[in-house]
Amino acid sequence: ISLGLVGSEMCIRDRAQIVREIQAALSSSSSYQRAAGVSVAVRDVPPARIPELMELLRGVLAQSYGYTVSYVLLPIWGANDPAGAMEFARSLGMARRQTAITSVIGGWVKMDLEGALAYVDAMPFGSSRTEAAKAVVRALAEQDPARAMAYIKREKLGTTRSTGPTANLFSVWGASDPQGAAAELLKMPAGKERDYAPVSYTHLTL
């Protein structure tokens, strides 16, 4: 059943159905299936209706795996109305707030990178800023890898994990500019962070 609109509101029957489908999706033991299920449940929801739906889902967000709803819907809201989406994210309880803020930033950077950067720069240092900065790096890596590298250093996001921001950056950078990525990689001090960086791609020859 596609979403119906009555005036400015979703049909009660349809929005109730969406909530039920989301709750059913969250019962899966697989994170991929949960995300896919939520995405399917909201596939016909216009971006302008996401704020209304998120208000209906406040209780669901607090449930086990409720953060999946933020992962799926808040980037869309953040891309269309970052101020409104961020206000909602900050109104959530501590258990869900950080994930929600990061999700908003993830959508915001796709439409207004500089605005999202300015917002993160104004955040106090701490775990919330670090996670938000990682979302910025993903967008920067696609648009300006060298700037992304400088941002990782400035925000001290370097990590020895093979799935960390540095490794992810070099995966993107190596695909678009292998020689530039290689040159930057060789500037890094020896250590696990440098060792893990090339793991993300196999087509870059140093």
PDB file of C-alpha atoms in Angstrom:
ATOM      1  CA  ILE A   1       0.000   0.000   0.000  1.00  0.00           C
ATOM      2  CA  SER A   2       1.517   3.294  -1.029  1.00  0.00           C
ATOM      3  CA  LEU A   3       1.495   6.271   1.274  1.00  0.00           C
ATOM      4  CA  GLY A   4      -1.673   8.286   1.016  1.00  0.00           C
ATOM      5  CA  LEU A   5      -1.942  11.925   2.006  1.00  0.00           C
ATOM      6  CA  VAL A   6      -4.981  13.598   3.508  1.00  0.00           C
ATOM      7  CA  GLY A   7      -4.359  17.318   3.585  1.00  0.00           C
ATOM      8  CA  SER A   8      -0.937  17.663   5.197  1.00  0.00           C
ATOM      9  CA  GLU A   9      -1.040  14.372   7.122  1.00  0.00           C
ATOM     10  CA  MET A  10      -0.289  10.786   6.293  1.00  0.00           C
ATOM     11  CA  CYS A  11      -3.310   8.535   6.397  1.00  0.00           C
ATOM     12  CA  ILE A  12      -3.585   7.053   9.891  1.00  0.00           C
ATOM     13  CA  ARG A  13      -3.900   3.548   8.444  1.00  0.00           C
ATOM     14  CA  ASP A  14      -0.775   3.960   6.353  1.00  0.00           C
ATOM     15  CA  ARG A  15       1.442   5.441   9.044  1.00  0.00           C
ATOM     16  CA  ALA A  16       0.342   2.777  11.519  1.00  0.00           C
ATOM     17  CA  GLN A  17       1.281   0.163   8.947  1.00  0.00           C
ATOM     18  CA  ILE A  18       4.692   1.773   8.441  1.00  0.00           C
ATOM     19  CA  VAL A  19       5.361   1.705  12.174  1.00  0.00           C
ATOM     20  CA  ARG A  20       4.383  -1.972  12.337  1.00  0.00           C
ATOM     21  CA  GLU A  21       6.677  -2.807   9.414  1.00  0.00           C
ATOM     22  CA  ILE A  22       9.556  -0.954  11.060  1.00  0.00           C
ATOM     23  CA  GLN A  23       9.011  -2.778  14.338  1.00  0.00           C
ATOM     24  CA  ALA A  24       8.961  -6.081  12.456  1.00  0.00           C
ATOM     25  CA  ALA A  25      12.217  -5.177  10.685  1.00  0.00           C
ATOM     26  CA  LEU A  26      13.910  -4.404  13.989  1.00  0.00           C
ATOM     27  CA  SER A  27      13.182  -7.914  15.241  1.00  0.00           C
ATOM     28  CA  SER A  28      15.756  -9.378  12.839  1.00  0.00           C
ATOM     29  CA  SER A  29      19.041 -10.610  14.309  1.00  0.00           C
ATOM     30  CA  SER A  30      20.933  -9.286  11.271  1.00  0.00           C
ATOM     31  CA  SER A  31      21.957  -5.635  11.175  1.00  0.00           C
ATOM     32  CA  TYR A  32      21.825  -5.692   7.367  1.00  0.00           C
ATOM     33  CA  GLN A  33      18.309  -7.123   7.371  1.00  0.00           C
ATOM     34  CA  ARG A  34      17.175  -4.591   9.961  1.00  0.00           C
ATOM     35  CA  ALA A  35      18.453  -1.691   7.868  1.00  0.00           C
ATOM     36  CA  ALA A  36      17.013  -3.162   4.674  1.00  0.00           C
ATOM     37  CA  GLY A  37      13.659  -3.795   6.345  1.00  0.00           C
ATOM     38  CA  VAL A  38      13.399  -0.242   7.651  1.00  0.00           C
ATOM     39  CA  SER A  39      14.380   1.125   4.238  1.00  0.00           C
ATOM     40  CA  VAL A  40      11.653  -0.916   2.554  1.00  0.00           C
ATOM     41  CA  ALA A  41       9.086   0.156   5.142  1.00  0.00           C
ATOM     42  CA  VAL A  42       9.725   3.864   4.488  1.00  0.00           C
ATOM     43  CA  ARG A  43      10.382   3.665   0.743  1.00  0.00           C
ATOM     44  CA  ASP A  44       7.281   5.699  -0.161  1.00  0.00           C
ATOM     45  CA  VAL A  45       7.560   8.307   2.593  1.00  0.00           C
ATOM     46  CA  PRO A  46       8.221  11.759   1.073  1.00  0.00           C
ATOM     47  CA  PRO A  47      11.158  13.600   2.712  1.00  0.00           C
ATOM     48  CA  ALA A  48       8.768  16.297   3.920  1.00  0.00           C
ATOM     49  CA  ARG A  49       6.889  13.668   5.968  1.00  0.00           C
ATOM     50  CA  ILE A  50       9.950  12.246   7.727  1.00  0.00           C
ATOM     51  CA  PRO A  51       9.753  14.710  10.681  1.00  0.00           C
ATOM     52  CA  GLU A  52       6.183  13.588  11.369  1.00  0.00           C
ATOM     53  CA  LEU A  53       7.146   9.936  11.107  1.00  0.00           C
ATOM     54  CA  MET A  54      10.157  10.349  13.390  1.00  0.00           C
ATOM     55  CA  GLU A  55       7.959  11.886  16.072  1.00  0.00           C
ATOM     56  CA  LEU A  56       5.716   8.815  15.841  1.00  0.00           C
ATOM     57  CA  LEU A  57       8.796   6.604  16.178  1.00  0.00           C
ATOM     58  CA  ARG A  58      10.266   8.188  19.325  1.00  0.00           C
ATOM     59  CA  GLY A  59       9.221   5.202  21.382  1.00  0.00           C
ATOM     60  CA  VAL A  60      10.586   2.779  18.807  1.00  0.00           C
ATOM     61  CA  LEU A  61      13.958   4.561  18.823  1.00  0.00           C
ATOM     62  CA  ALA A  62      14.364   3.705  22.497  1.00  0.00           C
ATOM     63  CA  GLN A  63      13.800   0.008  21.858  1.00  0.00           C
ATOM     64  CA  SER A  64      16.471  -2.572  21.132  1.00  0.00           C
ATOM     65  CA  TYR A  65      18.038  -1.866  17.729  1.00  0.00           C
ATOM     66  CA  GLY A  66      15.963   1.319  17.472  1.00  0.00           C
ATOM     67  CA  TYR A  67      19.083   3.184  16.383  1.00  0.00           C
ATOM     68  CA  THR A  68      18.613   1.550  12.976  1.00  0.00           C
ATOM     69  CA  VAL A  69      15.742   3.954  12.363  1.00  0.00           C
ATOM     70  CA  SER A  70      18.134   6.873  12.871  1.00  0.00           C
ATOM     71  CA  TYR A  71      20.664   5.339  10.485  1.00  0.00           C
ATOM     72  CA  VAL A  72      18.054   5.106   7.739  1.00  0.00           C
ATOM     73  CA  LEU A  73      15.846   8.176   8.171  1.00  0.00           C
ATOM     74  CA  LEU A  74      17.919  10.921   9.761  1.00  0.00           C
ATOM     75  CA  PRO A  75      20.401  11.238   6.859  1.00  0.00           C
ATOM     76  CA  ILE A  76      17.447  11.934   4.562  1.00  0.00           C
ATOM     77  CA  TRP A  77      16.017  14.483   6.971  1.00  0.00           C
ATOM     78  CA  GLY A  78      19.477  15.982   7.501  1.00  0.00           C
ATOM     79  CA  ALA A  79      19.974  16.448   3.766  1.00  0.00           C
ATOM     80  CA  ASN A  80      16.670  18.309   3.429  1.00  0.00           C
ATOM     81  CA  ASP A  81      16.393  20.170   6.734  1.00  0.00           C
ATOM     82  CA  PRO A  82      19.583  19.909   8.794  1.00  0.00           C
ATOM     83  CA  ALA A  83      18.450  22.387  11.447  1.00  0.00           C
ATOM     84  CA  GLY A  84      15.202  20.544  12.098  1.00  0.00           C
ATOM     85  CA  ALA A  85      16.851  17.126  12.002  1.00  0.00           C
ATOM     86  CA  MET A  86      19.586  18.217  14.400  1.00  0.00           C
ATOM     87  CA  GLU A  87      17.048  19.686  16.815  1.00  0.00           C
ATOM     88  CA  PHE A  88      15.267  16.328  16.850  1.00  0.00           C
ATOM     89  CA  ALA A  89      18.523  14.398  17.287  1.00  0.00           C
ATOM     90  CA  ARG A  90      19.574  16.545  20.224  1.00  0.00           C
ATOM     91  CA  SER A  91      16.193  16.035  21.898  1.00  0.00           C
ATOM     92  CA  LEU A  92      16.755  12.283  22.179  1.00  0.00           C
ATOM     93  CA  GLY A  93      18.013  10.538  25.291  1.00  0.00           C
ATOM     94  CA  MET A  94      21.727   9.992  25.782  1.00  0.00           C
ATOM     95  CA  ALA A  95      21.526   6.381  24.615  1.00  0.00           C
ATOM     96  CA  ARG A  96      20.429   7.419  21.113  1.00  0.00           C
ATOM     97  CA  ARG A  97      21.625  11.022  20.806  1.00  0.00           C
ATOM     98  CA  GLN A  98      25.144  10.447  19.502  1.00  0.00           C
ATOM     99  CA  THR A  99      24.053   8.007  16.808  1.00  0.00           C
ATOM    100  CA  ALA A 100      21.294  10.385  15.760  1.00  0.00           C
ATOM    101  CA  ILE A 101      23.622  13.401  15.512  1.00  0.00           C
ATOM    102  CA  THR A 102      26.101  11.423  13.422  1.00  0.00           C
ATOM    103  CA  SER A 103      23.297  10.252  11.136  1.00  0.00           C
ATOM    104  CA  VAL A 104      22.116  13.826  10.582  1.00  0.00           C
ATOM    105  CA  ILE A 105      25.666  14.926   9.746  1.00  0.00           C
ATOM    106  CA  GLY A 106      25.922  12.025   7.294  1.00  0.00           C
ATOM    107  CA  GLY A 107      23.029  13.429   5.266  1.00  0.00           C
ATOM    108  CA  TRP A 108      23.929  17.080   5.757  1.00  0.00           C
ATOM    109  CA  VAL A 109      27.429  16.736   4.284  1.00  0.00           C
ATOM    110  CA  LYS A 110      26.009  15.423   1.009  1.00  0.00           C
ATOM    111  CA  MET A 111      24.064  18.629   0.396  1.00  0.00           C
ATOM    112  CA  ASP A 112      26.080  21.254   2.262  1.00  0.00           C
ATOM    113  CA  LEU A 113      29.585  20.080   3.131  1.00  0.00           C
ATOM    114  CA  GLU A 114      30.810  23.459   4.367  1.00  0.00           C
ATOM    115  CA  GLY A 115      27.761  23.946   6.574  1.00  0.00           C
ATOM    116  CA  ALA A 116      28.210  20.509   8.128  1.00  0.00           C
ATOM    117  CA  LEU A 117      31.923  21.165   8.642  1.00  0.00           C
ATOM    118  CA  ALA A 118      31.168  24.434  10.419  1.00  0.00           C
ATOM    119  CA  TYR A 119      28.662  22.699  12.690  1.00  0.00           C
ATOM    120  CA  VAL A 120      31.123  19.962  13.669  1.00  0.00           C
ATOM    121  CA  ASP A 121      33.866  22.534  14.225  1.00  0.00           C
ATOM    122  CA  ALA A 122      31.600  24.283  16.740  1.00  0.00           C
ATOM    123  CA  MET A 123      30.917  21.082  18.693  1.00  0.00           C
ATOM    124  CA  PRO A 124      32.823  20.608  21.960  1.00  0.00           C
ATOM    125  CA  PHE A 125      35.615  18.062  21.846  1.00  0.00           C
ATOM    126  CA  GLY A 126      34.481  14.616  22.886  1.00  0.00           C
ATOM    127  CA  SER A 127      33.017  11.395  21.544  1.00  0.00           C
ATOM    128  CA  SER A 128      30.053  13.092  19.818  1.00  0.00           C
ATOM    129  CA  ARG A 129      32.355  15.417  17.867  1.00  0.00           C
ATOM    130  CA  THR A 130      34.678  12.545  16.973  1.00  0.00           C
ATOM    131  CA  GLU A 131      31.867  10.437  15.540  1.00  0.00           C
ATOM    132  CA  ALA A 132      30.424  13.414  13.657  1.00  0.00           C
ATOM    133  CA  ALA A 133      33.871  14.217  12.261  1.00  0.00           C
ATOM    134  CA  LYS A 134      34.162  10.663  10.925  1.00  0.00           C
ATOM    135  CA  ALA A 135      30.949  11.217   8.969  1.00  0.00           C
ATOM    136  CA  VAL A 136      32.470  14.392   7.504  1.00  0.00           C
ATOM    137  CA  VAL A 137      35.610  12.504   6.464  1.00  0.00           C
ATOM    138  CA  ARG A 138      33.576  10.115   4.338  1.00  0.00           C
ATOM    139  CA  ALA A 139      32.186  13.000   2.289  1.00  0.00           C
ATOM    140  CA  LEU A 140      35.503  14.840   2.158  1.00  0.00           C
ATOM    141  CA  ALA A 141      37.263  11.717   0.917  1.00  0.00           C
ATOM    142  CA  GLU A 142      35.086  11.678  -2.185  1.00  0.00           C
ATOM    143  CA  GLN A 143      35.418  15.403  -2.915  1.00  0.00           C
ATOM    144  CA  ASP A 144      38.924  16.322  -1.758  1.00  0.00           C
ATOM    145  CA  PRO A 145      41.066  13.443  -0.405  1.00  0.00           C
ATOM    146  CA  ALA A 146      44.006  15.667   0.519  1.00  0.00           C
ATOM    147  CA  ARG A 147      41.727  17.899   2.566  1.00  0.00           C
ATOM    148  CA  ALA A 148      40.220  14.801   4.182  1.00  0.00           C
ATOM    149  CA  MET A 149      43.688  13.658   5.226  1.00  0.00           C
ATOM    150  CA  ALA A 150      44.428  17.044   6.755  1.00  0.00           C
ATOM    151  CA  TYR A 151      41.093  16.915   8.562  1.00  0.00           C
ATOM    152  CA  ILE A 152      41.872  13.456   9.999  1.00  0.00           C
ATOM    153  CA  LYS A 153      45.129  14.823  11.384  1.00  0.00           C
ATOM    154  CA  ARG A 154      43.522  17.969  12.770  1.00  0.00           C
ATOM    155  CA  GLU A 155      40.721  16.080  14.494  1.00  0.00           C
ATOM    156  CA  LYS A 156      43.101  13.308  15.607  1.00  0.00           C
ATOM    157  CA  LEU A 157      40.973  10.628  13.976  1.00  0.00           C
ATOM    158  CA  GLY A 158      43.897   8.399  13.103  1.00  0.00           C
ATOM    159  CA  THR A 159      43.488   4.788  14.190  1.00  0.00           C
ATOM    160  CA  THR A 160      45.281   1.493  13.787  1.00  0.00           C
ATOM    161  CA  ARG A 161      42.039  -0.241  12.849  1.00  0.00           C
ATOM    162  CA  SER A 162      41.754  -1.542   9.298  1.00  0.00           C
ATOM    163  CA  THR A 163      38.211  -0.117   9.149  1.00  0.00           C
ATOM    164  CA  GLY A 164      39.127   3.299  10.549  1.00  0.00           C
ATOM    165  CA  PRO A 165      38.884   6.700   8.828  1.00  0.00           C
ATOM    166  CA  THR A 166      42.431   6.562   7.426  1.00  0.00           C
ATOM    167  CA  ALA A 167      41.970   3.158   5.808  1.00  0.00           C
ATOM    168  CA  ASN A 168      38.586   4.193   4.415  1.00  0.00           C
ATOM    169  CA  LEU A 169      40.068   7.406   3.034  1.00  0.00           C
ATOM    170  CA  PHE A 170      42.845   5.574   1.206  1.00  0.00           C
ATOM    171  CA  SER A 171      40.322   3.132  -0.203  1.00  0.00           C
ATOM    172  CA  VAL A 172      38.487   6.021  -1.873  1.00  0.00           C
ATOM    173  CA  TRP A 173      41.629   7.981  -2.711  1.00  0.00           C
ATOM    174  CA  GLY A 174      43.389   4.965  -4.179  1.00  0.00           C
ATOM    175  CA  ALA A 175      40.498   4.396  -6.568  1.00  0.00           C
ATOM    176  CA  SER A 176      40.395   7.959  -7.883  1.00  0.00           C
ATOM    177  CA  ASP A 177      44.066   8.993  -7.691  1.00  0.00           C
ATOM    178  CA  PRO A 178      46.439   6.070  -7.032  1.00  0.00           C
ATOM    179  CA  GLN A 179      49.616   8.120  -7.399  1.00  0.00           C
ATOM    180  CA  GLY A 180      48.407  10.888  -5.109  1.00  0.00           C
ATOM    181  CA  ALA A 181      47.323   8.333  -2.517  1.00  0.00           C
ATOM    182  CA  ALA A 182      50.650   6.540  -2.745  1.00  0.00           C
ATOM    183  CA  ALA A 183      52.571   9.785  -2.259  1.00  0.00           C
ATOM    184  CA  GLU A 184      50.543  10.666   0.837  1.00  0.00           C
ATOM    185  CA  LEU A 185      50.834   7.155   2.227  1.00  0.00           C
ATOM    186  CA  LEU A 186      54.627   7.300   2.026  1.00  0.00           C
ATOM    187  CA  LYS A 187      54.606  10.490   4.128  1.00  0.00           C
ATOM    188  CA  MET A 188      52.974   8.659   7.027  1.00  0.00           C
ATOM    189  CA  PRO A 189      55.198   7.390   9.834  1.00  0.00           C
ATOM    190  CA  ALA A 190      55.773   3.653   9.960  1.00  0.00           C
ATOM    191  CA  GLY A 191      53.243   1.866  12.111  1.00  0.00           C
ATOM    192  CA  LYS A 192      49.938   0.045  12.092  1.00  0.00           C
ATOM    193  CA  GLU A 193      47.949   3.016  10.796  1.00  0.00           C
ATOM    194  CA  ARG A 194      50.136   3.120   7.685  1.00  0.00           C
ATOM    195  CA  ASP A 195      50.241  -0.675   7.415  1.00  0.00           C
ATOM    196  CA  TYR A 196      46.460  -0.949   7.466  1.00  0.00           C
ATOM    197  CA  ALA A 197      45.839   1.830   4.947  1.00  0.00           C
ATOM    198  CA  PRO A 198      46.653  -0.214   1.811  1.00  0.00           C
ATOM    199  CA  VAL A 199      44.503  -3.126   3.014  1.00  0.00           C
ATOM    200  CA  SER A 200      41.439  -1.342   1.677  1.00  0.00           C
ATOM    201  CA  TYR A 201      42.606  -1.501  -1.927  1.00  0.00           C
ATOM    202  CA  THR A 202      44.684  -3.832  -4.054  1.00  0.00           C
ATOM    203  CA  HIS A 203      45.077  -1.788  -7.230  1.00  0.00           C
ATOM    204  CA  LEU A 204      47.504   0.771  -5.774  1.00  0.00           C
ATOM    205  CA  THR A 205      51.145  -0.101  -6.462  1.00  0.00           C
ATOM    206  CA  LEU A 206      53.707   1.737  -4.362  1.00  0.00           C
TER     207      LEU A 206
END
